[in-house]
Short mmCIF file of C-alpha atoms and ligand atoms in Angstrom, two decimals:
data_model
loop_
_atom_site.label_atom_id
_atom_site.label_comp_id
_atom_site.label_asym_id
_atom_site.label_seq_id
_atom_site.Cartn_x
_atom_site.Cartn_y
_atom_site.Cartn_z
CA THR Y 1 -61.38 -21.49 -1.65
CA LEU Y 2 -58.45 -19.95 -0.56
CA PHE Y 3 -58.23 -15.50 -0.60
CA GLY Y 4 -55.29 -13.76 -0.78
CA ASN Y 5 -55.14 -14.19 3.11
CA ALA Y 6 -54.04 -17.82 2.84
CA PHE Y 7 -51.69 -18.40 0.02
CA GLU Y 8 -49.81 -15.01 2.26
CA ALA Y 9 -49.52 -17.56 5.41
CA LEU Y 10 -48.65 -20.64 3.15
CA SER Y 11 -46.12 -17.87 1.44
CA ALA Y 12 -43.99 -17.48 4.35
CA VAL Y 13 -43.32 -20.68 4.67
CA GLY Y 14 -42.21 -21.70 1.60
CA LEU Y 15 -45.41 -23.75 -0.15
CA SER Y 16 -47.69 -21.10 -2.27
CA ASP Y 17 -46.48 -22.03 -4.88
CA VAL Y 18 -47.79 -25.66 -3.95
CA VAL Y 19 -50.99 -24.75 -2.72
CA ARG Y 20 -50.73 -22.50 -5.82
CA ASN Y 21 -49.96 -24.97 -8.68
CA VAL Y 22 -53.41 -27.18 -7.99
CA SER Y 23 -55.35 -24.52 -7.20
CA SER Y 24 -57.84 -22.52 -10.07
CA GLY Y 25 -57.84 -18.66 -10.26
CA ALA Y 26 -59.92 -18.55 -13.09
CA ILE Y 27 -62.76 -16.44 -10.63
CA ALA Y 28 -60.80 -13.41 -11.44
CA ARG Y 29 -61.04 -13.07 -14.59
CA MET Y 30 -65.09 -13.77 -14.69
CA ARG Y 31 -68.25 -11.52 -13.30
CA ALA Y 32 -68.62 -13.16 -10.41
CA GLY Y 33 -70.74 -11.49 -7.63
CA GLN Y 34 -74.38 -11.96 -6.47
CA ARG Y 35 -77.50 -12.60 -8.82
CA ALA Y 36 -81.10 -13.15 -7.99
CA PRO Y 37 -82.60 -17.31 -9.24
CA ASP Y 38 -84.33 -15.01 -12.39
CA GLY Y 39 -80.27 -14.41 -12.89
CA SER Y 40 -80.57 -10.79 -12.67
CA TRP Y 41 -77.23 -9.11 -11.04
CA LEU Y 42 -77.70 -7.49 -7.03
CA LEU Y 43 -74.61 -6.85 -7.01
CA THR Y 44 -71.03 -7.22 -9.12
CA LEU Y 45 -67.59 -7.23 -7.56
CA PRO Y 46 -64.95 -5.08 -8.67
CA SER Y 47 -62.28 -7.80 -10.20
CA THR Y 48 -59.56 -6.24 -7.03
CA ALA Y 49 -62.50 -8.46 -4.53
CA VAL Y 50 -61.62 -11.55 -6.42
CA ALA Y 51 -58.01 -11.15 -7.69
CA THR Y 52 -56.60 -13.25 -5.42
CA LEU Y 53 -59.11 -15.75 -5.32
CA ARG Y 54 -58.17 -19.10 -6.05
CA SER Y 55 -60.33 -22.64 -5.68
CA VAL Y 56 -58.92 -26.66 -4.42
CA HIS Y 57 -60.79 -29.57 -4.33
CA ARG Y 58 -59.83 -30.06 -0.22
CA VAL Y 59 -58.42 -33.54 -1.87
CA THR Y 60 -56.19 -31.65 -3.71
CA LEU Y 61 -55.12 -30.10 -0.88
CA TYR Y 62 -54.08 -32.21 1.03
CA ASP Y 63 -52.55 -34.32 -0.78
CA ALA Y 64 -50.20 -30.68 -2.39
CA LEU Y 65 -49.94 -30.37 1.88
CA VAL Y 66 -48.95 -33.96 3.12
CA SER Y 67 -45.90 -34.54 -0.18
CA GLN Y 68 -44.01 -31.59 1.91
CA LEU Y 69 -43.95 -33.33 5.03
CA ALA Y 70 -40.84 -35.43 5.60
CA ALA Y 71 -41.65 -39.50 4.69
CA GLY Y 72 -42.91 -41.38 7.46
CA SER Y 73 -43.87 -38.21 10.24
CA LEU Y 74 -48.40 -38.49 9.58
CA ARG Y 75 -49.74 -41.59 10.51
CA SER Y 76 -53.07 -41.24 9.46
CA GLY Y 77 -56.68 -43.35 10.64
CA THR Y 78 -55.30 -43.20 13.56
CA THR Y 79 -57.55 -41.62 17.05
CA ALA Y 80 -55.58 -39.31 19.04
CA PHE Y 81 -56.88 -38.66 22.06
CA VAL Y 82 -55.14 -35.89 24.66
CA SER Y 83 -54.36 -35.17 27.67
CA CYS Y 84 -57.29 -33.43 29.75
CA ASN Y 85 -54.63 -31.19 31.62
CA GLY Y 86 -53.45 -28.98 28.99
CA SER Y 87 -49.50 -32.12 29.69
CA PRO Y 88 -47.97 -32.33 26.10
CA ASN Y 89 -48.82 -35.88 25.46
CA ILE Y 90 -51.04 -38.32 23.37
CA LEU Y 91 -53.12 -41.61 23.72
CA VAL Y 92 -52.56 -43.70 20.59
CA HIS Y 93 -53.61 -47.06 20.53
CA GLY Y 94 -53.74 -46.83 24.59
CA ALA Y 95 -50.39 -46.03 24.19
CA SER Y 96 -49.14 -42.46 25.98
CA VAL Y 97 -46.58 -40.81 24.00
CA GLU Y 98 -44.75 -37.70 24.78
CA PHE Y 99 -43.36 -34.27 22.84
CA ASP Y 100 -43.12 -30.22 23.43
CA LEU Y 101 -45.99 -29.50 22.12
CA VAL Y 102 -49.23 -30.85 21.41
CA LEU Y 103 -51.37 -29.69 18.35
CA VAL Y 104 -55.44 -30.38 18.52
CA ALA Y 105 -56.96 -29.57 14.89
CA ASP Y 106 -59.54 -31.83 15.52
CA GLY Y 107 -62.42 -30.06 13.55
CA VAL Y 108 -65.78 -28.73 14.33
CA ARG Y 109 -66.63 -31.40 16.79
CA SER Y 110 -63.08 -31.91 18.40
CA LYS Y 111 -63.59 -34.51 21.15
CA ASN Y 112 -60.34 -32.94 22.32
CA ARG Y 113 -61.46 -29.53 23.36
CA GLU Y 114 -64.18 -31.45 25.34
CA ARG Y 115 -61.62 -32.87 27.37
CA LEU Y 116 -59.47 -29.62 27.90
CA GLY Y 117 -62.68 -27.99 29.30
CA LEU Y 118 -62.31 -25.64 26.90
CA GLU Y 119 -65.95 -26.53 25.08
CA SER Y 120 -68.26 -23.15 24.39
CA GLY Y 121 -70.76 -25.48 22.78
CA LEU Y 122 -72.40 -25.72 19.06
CA SER Y 123 -75.15 -23.93 17.54
CA TYR Y 124 -77.09 -24.46 14.35
CA ALA Y 125 -76.87 -22.01 12.50
CA GLY Y 126 -80.42 -22.98 10.98
CA TYR Y 127 -79.69 -24.64 7.28
CA THR Y 128 -77.81 -27.01 5.63
CA ALA Y 129 -75.20 -27.03 2.72
CA TRP Y 130 -75.22 -29.60 -0.18
CA ARG Y 131 -71.77 -29.27 -2.03
CA GLY Y 132 -71.52 -31.22 -5.44
CA VAL Y 133 -68.22 -31.19 -8.59
CA THR Y 134 -69.33 -31.55 -11.55
CA ASP Y 135 -67.45 -34.34 -13.92
CA ARG Y 136 -67.90 -32.86 -17.16
CA SER Y 137 -67.47 -29.16 -18.08
CA VAL Y 138 -70.25 -27.01 -17.53
CA ASP Y 139 -70.40 -23.73 -19.92
CA ILE Y 140 -70.93 -20.93 -16.99
CA ASP Y 141 -70.74 -17.69 -19.78
CA HIS Y 142 -67.43 -16.35 -17.40
CA ALA Y 143 -69.28 -15.78 -14.41
CA ALA Y 144 -69.36 -17.22 -11.05
CA GLY Y 145 -70.73 -15.99 -7.32
CA GLU Y 146 -73.55 -16.77 -5.90
CA THR Y 147 -76.92 -16.44 -5.96
CA TRP Y 148 -79.61 -15.58 -3.26
CA GLY Y 149 -83.06 -17.01 -2.82
CA ARG Y 150 -85.50 -16.79 -0.58
CA ARG Y 151 -83.73 -19.71 2.09
CA SER Y 152 -81.22 -20.62 0.00
CA ILE Y 153 -78.35 -19.60 -1.80
CA PHE Y 154 -76.53 -22.07 -4.29
CA GLY Y 155 -72.78 -20.98 -5.69
CA ILE Y 156 -70.62 -22.13 -8.39
CA VAL Y 157 -66.58 -21.54 -8.45
CA PRO Y 158 -64.66 -23.14 -11.34
CA LEU Y 159 -61.71 -25.83 -10.45
CA PRO Y 160 -58.96 -26.85 -12.56
CA GLU Y 161 -59.17 -29.32 -14.62
CA ASP Y 162 -62.63 -27.82 -16.32
CA GLN Y 163 -64.25 -28.92 -13.26
CA LEU Y 164 -66.74 -27.11 -11.61
CA TYR Y 165 -67.38 -26.64 -7.50
CA TRP Y 166 -70.79 -25.36 -6.18
CA PHE Y 167 -72.38 -25.16 -3.09
CA GLY Y 168 -76.87 -24.45 -2.08
CA THR Y 169 -77.79 -24.13 1.48
CA LEU Y 170 -81.80 -24.67 2.16
CA THR Y 171 -82.99 -22.80 5.19
CA THR Y 172 -84.27 -25.94 7.39
CA GLU Y 173 -83.97 -27.66 10.74
CA ALA Y 174 -81.35 -29.96 12.30
CA GLY Y 175 -80.90 -33.28 11.56
CA ARG Y 176 -83.80 -33.48 8.23
CA ILE Y 177 -83.92 -36.30 6.52
CA PHE Y 178 -83.82 -36.11 2.96
CA GLU Y 179 -84.66 -39.74 0.57
CA ASP Y 180 -82.68 -38.66 -2.81
CA GLU Y 181 -80.04 -35.76 -1.75
CA ARG Y 182 -79.60 -35.09 -5.56
CA GLN Y 183 -83.27 -35.31 -6.14
CA ALA Y 184 -83.99 -32.49 -3.16
CA VAL Y 185 -81.19 -30.77 -4.92
CA HIS Y 186 -83.06 -30.03 -7.59
CA ASP Y 187 -86.23 -29.76 -5.66
CA THR Y 188 -84.38 -26.50 -4.42
CA PHE Y 189 -82.54 -25.53 -7.08
CA GLY Y 190 -84.07 -26.47 -10.44
CA THR Y 191 -86.39 -23.97 -12.03
CA TRP Y 192 -83.20 -21.33 -10.54
CA HIS Y 193 -81.24 -19.51 -13.29
CA ASP Y 194 -78.48 -20.79 -15.87
CA PRO Y 195 -76.60 -22.76 -15.81
CA ILE Y 196 -77.38 -23.48 -12.25
CA PRO Y 197 -79.86 -26.57 -13.42
CA ALA Y 198 -77.12 -27.72 -16.51
CA CYS Y 199 -74.04 -27.91 -12.91
CA LEU Y 200 -76.58 -30.24 -11.35
CA GLU Y 201 -77.09 -32.30 -14.71
CA ALA Y 202 -73.52 -32.82 -14.57
CA THR Y 203 -73.01 -33.69 -11.21
CA PRO Y 204 -73.48 -37.72 -10.72
CA SER Y 205 -74.77 -38.64 -6.83
CA GLY Y 206 -72.00 -39.09 -6.00
CA ASN Y 207 -70.19 -36.14 -5.79
CA ILE Y 208 -72.73 -34.52 -3.87
CA ILE Y 209 -72.87 -34.16 0.12
CA ARG Y 210 -74.08 -32.50 2.68
CA HIS Y 211 -73.73 -30.95 5.63
CA ASP Y 212 -76.19 -29.32 8.51
CA ILE Y 213 -73.75 -25.93 9.45
CA TYR Y 214 -72.80 -25.90 12.91
CA GLU Y 215 -70.82 -23.64 14.53
CA LEU Y 216 -69.32 -22.70 17.88
CA ALA Y 217 -71.97 -21.08 19.54
CA LYS Y 218 -69.51 -18.73 21.32
CA PRO Y 219 -65.90 -17.83 20.96
CA LEU Y 220 -63.46 -19.96 22.78
CA ALA Y 221 -62.02 -18.32 26.27
CA THR Y 222 -58.63 -19.92 25.02
CA PHE Y 223 -57.15 -21.39 22.60
CA THR Y 224 -54.29 -22.70 24.74
CA ARG Y 225 -54.60 -25.07 27.86
CA GLY Y 226 -50.58 -26.48 29.15
CA ARG Y 227 -48.68 -27.36 26.56
CA THR Y 228 -51.49 -27.57 24.31
CA VAL Y 229 -52.99 -26.14 21.29
CA LEU Y 230 -55.97 -25.50 19.45
CA LEU Y 231 -56.20 -24.66 15.84
CA GLY Y 232 -58.55 -24.29 13.05
CA ASP Y 233 -62.47 -25.22 13.13
CA ALA Y 234 -62.14 -27.25 16.73
CA ALA Y 235 -60.89 -24.07 17.55
CA HIS Y 236 -62.69 -21.63 16.35
CA ALA Y 237 -65.86 -23.35 13.82
CA MET Y 238 -67.31 -20.11 12.18
CA THR Y 239 -70.22 -20.14 9.80
CA PRO Y 240 -69.16 -21.48 5.59
CA ASN Y 241 -70.54 -17.94 4.49
CA LEU Y 242 -67.34 -16.26 4.24
CA GLY Y 243 -65.26 -18.81 3.13
CA GLN Y 244 -62.70 -18.47 6.08
CA GLY Y 245 -62.38 -21.96 7.77
CA ALA Y 246 -59.59 -23.38 5.95
CA GLY Y 247 -57.70 -19.81 5.12
CA GLN Y 248 -58.23 -19.47 8.84
CA ALA Y 249 -56.51 -23.03 9.87
CA ILE Y 250 -53.39 -22.64 7.39
CA GLU Y 251 -52.89 -18.57 9.43
CA ASP Y 252 -53.16 -19.98 13.06
CA ALA Y 253 -50.69 -23.16 11.76
CA VAL Y 254 -48.28 -20.51 10.08
CA THR Y 255 -48.65 -17.67 13.09
CA LEU Y 256 -47.78 -20.74 15.36
CA ALA Y 257 -45.32 -22.15 13.09
CA LEU Y 258 -43.38 -18.50 13.02
CA LEU Y 259 -43.25 -18.47 16.72
CA LEU Y 260 -42.18 -21.71 17.62
CA GLY Y 261 -39.36 -20.66 14.49
CA ARG Y 262 -37.92 -17.60 15.81
CA ARG Y 263 -38.07 -18.46 19.94
CA GLN Y 264 -35.20 -18.01 21.40
CA GLY Y 265 -34.15 -20.42 24.47
CA ASP Y 266 -37.27 -21.90 26.27
CA ASP Y 267 -39.75 -19.41 26.64
CA LEU Y 268 -42.56 -21.61 24.93
CA GLU Y 269 -45.32 -20.24 27.24
CA GLU Y 270 -44.44 -16.56 26.21
CA VAL Y 271 -45.35 -17.95 22.29
CA LEU Y 272 -48.58 -19.67 23.74
CA ALA Y 273 -49.26 -16.98 25.13
CA ARG Y 274 -48.71 -14.77 21.81
CA TYR Y 275 -50.63 -17.21 18.89
CA ASN Y 276 -53.48 -17.02 21.82
CA LYS Y 277 -54.01 -13.82 21.55
CA LEU Y 278 -53.21 -12.98 18.25
CA ARG Y 279 -55.97 -15.50 17.41
CA ARG Y 280 -58.16 -15.31 18.99
CA LYS Y 281 -58.55 -11.52 17.94
CA ARG Y 282 -58.98 -12.32 14.87
CA THR Y 283 -61.00 -15.42 14.29
CA THR Y 284 -63.43 -14.43 16.99
CA ALA Y 285 -64.33 -10.64 14.48
CA LEU Y 286 -64.45 -13.37 11.38
CA TRP Y 287 -66.93 -15.08 13.55
CA ARG Y 288 -69.00 -12.86 14.55
CA GLN Y 289 -68.79 -11.77 11.05
CA SER Y 290 -69.63 -14.97 8.88
CA ARG Y 291 -72.89 -15.15 11.31
CA TRP Y 292 -74.09 -11.80 10.48
CA MET Y 293 -73.13 -12.79 6.93
CA GLY Y 294 -74.99 -16.19 6.90
CA ASN Y 295 -78.36 -14.69 8.62
CA VAL Y 296 -78.15 -12.08 5.70
CA ALA Y 297 -77.38 -14.32 3.02
CA GLN Y 298 -80.75 -16.65 4.08
CA ALA Y 299 -83.37 -14.19 5.17
CA SER Y 300 -86.61 -15.99 4.59
CA GLY Y 301 -89.50 -13.18 4.86
CA PRO Y 302 -90.38 -11.93 1.51
CA LEU Y 303 -89.87 -8.26 3.52
CA THR Y 304 -86.41 -9.29 4.88
CA SER Y 305 -85.18 -10.72 1.71
CA TRP Y 306 -86.65 -7.73 -0.60
CA VAL Y 307 -84.39 -5.73 1.49
CA ARG Y 308 -81.58 -7.12 1.37
CA ASP Y 309 -81.25 -8.01 -2.39
CA MET Y 310 -82.77 -3.67 -2.65
CA GLY Y 311 -79.78 -2.72 -0.31
CA MET Y 312 -76.94 -5.22 -2.76
CA ARG Y 313 -78.47 -3.78 -5.57
CA LEU Y 314 -77.96 0.01 -4.38
CA THR Y 315 -74.66 -0.53 -2.75
CA PRO Y 316 -71.79 -0.54 -5.21
CA GLY Y 317 -69.12 -3.11 -6.03
CA ARG Y 318 -66.81 -0.99 -4.30
CA ILE Y 319 -67.81 -0.76 -1.32
CA ALA Y 320 -68.69 -4.30 -1.24
CA GLY Y 321 -65.27 -5.15 -2.52
CA LEU Y 322 -63.31 -1.97 0.27
CA ALA Y 323 -65.08 -4.20 3.03
CA SER Y 324 -63.85 -8.04 2.10
CA LYS Y 325 -60.46 -6.03 1.46
CA HIS Y 326 -59.02 -6.74 5.78
CA LEU Y 327 -60.75 -10.29 5.16
CA GLN Y 328 -58.55 -11.71 2.47
CA SER Y 329 -55.33 -9.72 3.75
CA TRP Y 330 -52.85 -11.88 6.19
CA LYS Y 331 -49.39 -10.03 8.08
CA GLN Y 332 -46.58 -12.07 10.42
CA PRO Y 333 -46.06 -11.67 13.78
CA GLY Y 334 -44.41 -9.05 14.27
C1 LIG W 401 -70.64 -26.20 3.17
C2 LIG W 401 -69.11 -25.25 3.62
C3 LIG W 401 -68.26 -24.58 2.73
C4 LIG W 401 -66.79 -24.37 3.14
N1 LIG W 401 -66.04 -23.64 2.25
C5 LIG W 401 -65.05 -22.58 2.37
C6 LIG W 401 -63.89 -22.48 1.68
O1 LIG W 401 -65.15 -22.00 0.96
N2 LIG W 401 -62.94 -22.18 2.28
C7 LIG W 401 -62.99 -22.22 3.70
O2 LIG W 401 -61.67 -22.33 4.14
N3 LIG W 401 -63.94 -22.88 4.70
C8 LIG W 401 -64.57 -23.51 3.86
N4 LIG W 401 -65.32 -24.03 4.69
C9 LIG W 401 -64.62 -24.65 5.95
C10 LIG W 401 -63.76 -25.69 6.08
O3 LIG W 401 -64.05 -26.56 5.88
C11 LIG W 401 -62.66 -25.77 7.70
O4 LIG W 401 -63.25 -24.46 8.46
C12 LIG W 401 -61.76 -26.83 7.92
O5 LIG W 401 -62.19 -27.78 6.76
C13 LIG W 401 -61.24 -26.49 9.53
O6 LIG W 401 -60.14 -26.79 9.22
P1 LIG W 401 -59.93 -28.45 10.35
O7 LIG W 401 -58.29 -29.05 10.50
O8 LIG W 401 -59.60 -27.01 11.19
O9 LIG W 401 -60.74 -28.89 10.87
P2 LIG W 401 -61.14 -30.95 9.25
O10 LIG W 401 -61.83 -30.46 7.88
O11 LIG W 401 -62.72 -31.44 10.29
O12 LIG W 401 -60.30 -31.74 10.04
C14 LIG W 401 -60.95 -32.40 11.41
C15 LIG W 401 -60.50 -34.15 11.34
O13 LIG W 401 -59.48 -34.66 12.29
C16 LIG W 401 -59.80 -35.25 11.78
N5 LIG W 401 -60.05 -36.01 13.69
C17 LIG W 401 -61.37 -36.28 14.16
N6 LIG W 401 -61.16 -36.43 15.85
C18 LIG W 401 -59.99 -36.90 15.57
C19 LIG W 401 -58.91 -37.60 17.30
N7 LIG W 401 -59.16 -37.90 18.16
N8 LIG W 401 -57.53 -38.16 16.25
C20 LIG W 401 -57.42 -37.73 15.03
N9 LIG W 401 -58.04 -37.20 14.52
C21 LIG W 401 -59.23 -37.09 14.13
C22 LIG W 401 -61.07 -35.53 11.53
O14 LIG W 401 -61.33 -37.39 10.88
C23 LIG W 401 -60.90 -34.71 10.37
O15 LIG W 401 -59.17 -35.08 9.65
C24 LIG W 401 -66.47 -24.62 4.40
C25 LIG W 401 -67.16 -25.71 5.31
C26 LIG W 401 -68.31 -25.73 5.41
C27 LIG W 401 -69.16 -27.11 5.84
#
């Protein structure tokens, strides 16, 4: 899922329509919010809160963005390592290649972050997450969003071409092994409200993945070292509770592209300092908010989850919508 902030950023580099054309905005026309496992609504979001939300399969998103690159500019299937001192070289297949600037986007478990001496450690968020995509149409009765149980959340998001994306989380120890992942999802969510069982039924085993959720243990002190810059999860891996990780990676990339495009003369250090300041501020706030949200959402005790649910039932959707407004907007660097 990508919110309006990602599209505002994509639009600044002329890529908004490319992603819009391959994504679905159907959720904006549905009832969205949070439900309890029996199907009763805890909170209905105002339509403005999901008006800009669009969903796209990750592979489709990559393909759409890659299709815009100049032919031959992407080499995949290659491991690259940066120079430990931040000089703009990368090591590929044992050979060192020099550039003007090196961008590191190797994800939450970034080996390059470690090489640069920027590692702040990872912390297990306390839960694991299954993700699935249905292979046939399921009637979701014009409603989408999340269902909050004790220690578990299930979410449904429509994708293009009548497919659905769903996720399910479970508070459990890290590294837990399930003999049969599909069965484990059925065991956890199979008795929850319709159309959750039907979503699971319509998802073959091969369309289900699971990851333990890790985030950076604390925000990084800097995203840059010399002429090497961190972007995306390598810089600010956060829990998925705000659905903003990829959106922030897009904001990083566009911010850097715009700052570099506008630079005059040889003020690269200044550009990197600006990028560092702007992006650390924004992503640190979201990293914190996402962690807090995860703790509330995964509430495990009968009392804590009851208090959480009551709080949601009593919160006007309008207020919840306002709270997400700043998340969903992005401004070009001035
Ligand atoms: C359950 C779940 C749900 C989520 N839902 C959302 C959502 O709804 N919306 C959203 O915006 N975000 C969401 N996210 C977060 C999102 O997936 C990440 O923030 C995003 O993928 C980060 O992108 P990235 O390019 O920084 O890293 P990644 O997507 O992790 O990509 C890193 C890439 O680098 C490659 N790599 C690693 N090491 C090297 C190396 N040495 N050399 C070359 N390549 C290397 C890897 O193979 C990989 O392809 C979710 C995450 C989870 C776990």
